[in-house]
Amino acid sequence: MLLAIDCGNTNTVFSIWDGTSFIATWRTATDHNRTADQYYVWLSTLMAAQKIDAEITDVIISTTVPRVVFNLRVLSDRYFNTRPLVVGKPECDLPVDVRVDAGTQVGPDRLVNTVAGYDLYGGDLIVVDFGTATTFDVVAADGAYIGGVIAPGVNLSLRALHEAAAALPHVDITKPNKVIGTNTVECMQSGVFWGYVGVIREICSRIKTERDRPMKIIATGGLAPLFQQHEELFDDWKDELTMHGLTVIHQHNVTKGN
């Protein structure tokens, strides 16, 4: 079975793919100091708790935190006796082209989302990912990654307000009952929620105008359902988009190797 690992700046997700579906998914805080042994104890404990008797034969990794790669490689080598595919490394081939300025490094998560979006929805897409940063990735008609937009993440913006202004509390993101807040918490929630609704609409509108063609907007990430439920900003949203992309990339490399 395939162990797919998506390591972001805030959280790392581990999923086991049996070739048809994900049979288990777990999330942990990203920590570059965590050793391979610690990863294995944590992972094997969760597998045992859920009575998952799966033999991991392959591992694929996407990470925006380069310092975690070494220990994840050791985890794969030591405990699963396999050399992992690492998205963005020369040995990991992508099933789509990347058309950006020469010398530009594109985040592996953005490439994986592009692959997943094209596989599930076809081309001419805008993939909006609500992570530590809110990213907008543009997928051409043939599936190529052709650039995008990076904005501060929703929770990052809330934390910045709290940390930079002593009088402002930490608040959770939610849709406020009204735009005009009558207390500090409501004011902050309104500013962030409606502010990001505006960001999403404006950026996607300008991308569509610049591309001059119909485009689907696909969302992923933890806060996608919140914005989709209330504002219908997206044509669809998929929680496991990045994980799906990892399975597609893995299969592409397996097939190419054969």
C-alpha positions in Angstrom: 0.0 0.0 0.0 1.0 3.6 -0.5 1.7 6.0 2.3 1.1 9.6 1.1 2.6 12.4 3.2 1.7 16.0 2.8 3.8 18.2 5.0 2.7 21.9 5.2 4.0 24.7 7.3 1.4 24.1 10.0 0.3 20.5 9.8 1.4 17.2 8.3 -1.1 14.7 6.9 -0.4 11.0 6.6 -2.8 8.9 4.5 -2.8 5.2 3.5 -4.0 4.5 0.0 -5.0 0.9 -0.9 -5.2 1.5 -4.7 -8.9 2.4 -4.6 -9.5 4.7 -1.6 -7.8 6.1 1.5 -8.3 3.7 4.3 -7.0 6.0 7.0 -5.9 9.6 7.4 -4.1 11.3 10.3 -2.9 14.8 11.0 -0.1 16.0 13.2 1.6 19.4 13.8 4.6 19.9 11.6 7.9 19.8 13.6 11.2 19.5 11.8 12.8 18.2 15.0 10.6 15.1 15.0 12.8 12.0 14.3 12.0 9.0 12.0 11.6 6.9 15.1 9.1 9.3 16.6 7.2 9.4 13.3 7.0 5.6 13.3 5.9 5.2 16.9 3.1 7.7 16.4 2.0 6.2 13.1 2.2 2.6 14.2 0.3 3.4 17.3 -2.6 5.0 15.3 -2.6 2.1 12.9 -2.9 -0.4 15.7 -5.6 1.6 17.4 -7.7 1.5 14.3 -6.8 -2.1 13.7 -5.2 -1.4 10.3 -3.0 -4.2 9.2 -1.5 -2.6 6.1 1.9 -3.3 4.6 3.4 -0.1 3.4 5.3 -0.8 0.2 5.6 2.7 -1.3 5.9 6.3 0.1 5.4 9.6 -1.6 6.1 13.0 0.1 5.1 16.6 -0.7 6.5 19.2 1.6 6.9 22.9 1.9 9.3 22.5 4.8 12.6 21.2 3.4 14.0 20.4 6.8 11.6 17.5 7.4 12.5 15.6 4.3 15.6 13.9 5.8 13.7 12.3 8.7 10.8 11.3 6.4 13.3 9.6 4.1 14.8 7.7 7.0 11.2 6.7 8.1 10.6 5.2 4.7 14.0 3.5 4.4 14.2 2.2 7.9 10.7 1.1 8.6 9.1 0.5 5.2 12.2 -0.6 3.3 11.4 1.7 0.4 12.9 4.9 -1.2 10.2 7.6 -1.1 9.2 9.7 -4.1 9.6 13.4 -3.2 7.6 15.8 -5.3 9.9 18.5 -6.7 13.0 16.3 -6.8 14.4 15.3 -10.2 13.6 11.6 -9.7 9.9 12.4 -9.3 8.3 13.0 -12.7 5.1 15.0 -13.0 2.3 14.1 -15.5 1.8 17.8 -16.3 4.1 20.6 -17.5 5.2 23.5 -15.4 5.4 26.8 -17.4 6.8 29.5 -15.2 9.8 31.9 -15.4 13.2 30.1 -15.7 14.7 29.5 -12.3 11.4 29.8 -10.4 10.7 27.1 -7.8 7.1 26.2 -7.4 5.9 24.9 -4.1 5.3 21.1 -4.3 1.8 21.4 -2.8 0.8 23.7 -5.7 2.1 21.2 -8.2 0.3 18.4 -6.5 -3.0 20.4 -6.4 -2.5 21.1 -10.1 -2.2 17.4 -10.9 -5.2 16.5 -8.8 -7.4 19.3 -10.2 -6.6 18.3 -13.8 -7.2 14.6 -13.1 -10.6 15.3 -11.5 -11.9 18.3 -13.4 -9.9 18.7 -16.5 -8.1 21.9 -17.5 -8.9 25.6 -17.3 -9.0 25.7 -13.5 -8.3 28.0 -10.6 -7.4 25.9 -7.5 -7.8 27.8 -4.3 -6.1 26.2 -1.3 -6.7 27.5 2.2 -3.5 26.8 4.0 -1.0 28.8 6.0 -1.1 30.9 2.9 -4.1 31.2 0.6 -2.9 30.2 -2.8 -4.6 30.5 -6.2 -3.1 28.1 -8.8 -3.9 28.4 -12.5 -4.2 25.2 -14.6 -4.1 25.5 -18.4 -6.4 23.6 -20.7 -3.8 20.9 -21.1 -3.2 20.5 -17.4 0.0 22.6 -17.2 0.7 24.7 -14.2 1.1 28.3 -15.5 1.4 30.4 -12.3 -0.9 31.8 -9.7 -1.3 34.1 -6.7 -0.1 33.8 -3.0 -2.0 35.7 -0.3 -1.8 35.6 3.5 -3.7 32.7 5.0 -7.0 33.4 6.9 -5.7 32.2 10.3 -2.4 33.9 9.7 -4.2 37.2 9.2 -6.2 36.7 12.4 -3.0 35.8 14.3 -1.2 38.9 12.9 -4.1 41.1 14.1 -3.9 39.6 17.6 -0.1 39.7 17.9 0.4 43.2 16.4 -2.4 45.0 18.2 -2.3 44.5 22.0 -6.0 45.3 22.4 -7.2 42.8 19.9 -8.0 39.3 21.1 -7.5 36.0 19.3 -10.8 35.0 17.6 -11.9 32.0 15.5 -13.0 32.5 11.9 -16.7 32.2 11.3 -19.3 34.0 9.2 -20.7 36.9 11.3 -24.4 37.5 11.6 -24.0 41.0 10.2 -21.4 43.0 8.5 -21.3 45.8 11.0 -19.9 44.5 14.3 -21.0 45.9 17.6 -18.1 44.4 19.6 -14.4 43.8 19.0 -14.8 40.1 18.2 -17.6 40.7 15.7 -15.6 43.5 14.0 -12.6 41.2 13.6 -14.6 38.3 12.3 -16.5 40.5 9.8 -13.3 42.0 8.5 -11.6 38.7 8.0 -14.5 36.8 6.6 -15.9 39.4 4.3 -12.4 40.6 3.4 -11.5 37.1 2.2 -14.7 36.7 0.3 -13.7 39.9 -1.5 -10.1 38.6 -2.0 -11.4 35.3 -3.5 -13.9 37.0 -5.8 -11.6 39.7 -7.0 -8.6 37.5 -7.7 -10.6 34.8 -9.4 -12.4 37.4 -11.5 -9.2 39.0 -12.6 -7.6 35.6 -13.5 -10.6 34.8 -15.6 -10.4 38.2 -17.3 -6.7 37.8 -18.0 -7.2 34.2 -19.3 -10.2 35.3 -21.3 -12.0 32.0 -21.1 -14.4 30.1 -18.8 -12.7 28.6 -15.8 -13.8 26.4 -13.0 -12.9 27.4 -9.4 -12.0 24.4 -7.2 -11.3 24.9 -3.5 -9.4 22.8 -0.9 -8.2 23.2 2.6 -9.9 23.3 6.0 -11.7 26.6 5.6 -13.0 25.9 2.1 -16.4 24.5 3.3 -17.0 27.6 5.4 -16.7 30.0 2.5 -18.4 27.6 0.0 -21.4 27.0 2.3 -22.3 30.7 2.7 -21.2 32.4 -0.5 -21.0 29.8 -3.4 -17.6 31.1 -4.4 -16.5 27.8 -5.9 -17.7 25.3 -8.5 -16.6 22.5 -6.2 -14.4 21.8 -3.2 -12.5 18.7 -2.3 -11.0 18.0 1.1 -8.5 15.4 -0.1 -7.4 17.2 -3.2 -3.7 17.2 -2.4 -3.7 13.6 -1.3 -5.5 12.6 -4.5 -2.7 14.4 -6.4 -0.1 12.4 -4.6 -1.7 9.1 -5.7 -1.8 10.3 -9.3 1.8 11.3 -9.3 2.9 8.0 -7.7 0.9 6.0 -10.3 2.4 8.1 -13.1 6.0 7.3 -11.9 5.2 3.6 -11.4 3.8 3.4 -14.9 6.7 5.3 -16.4 9.1 3.0 -14.5 7.5 0.0 -16.1 
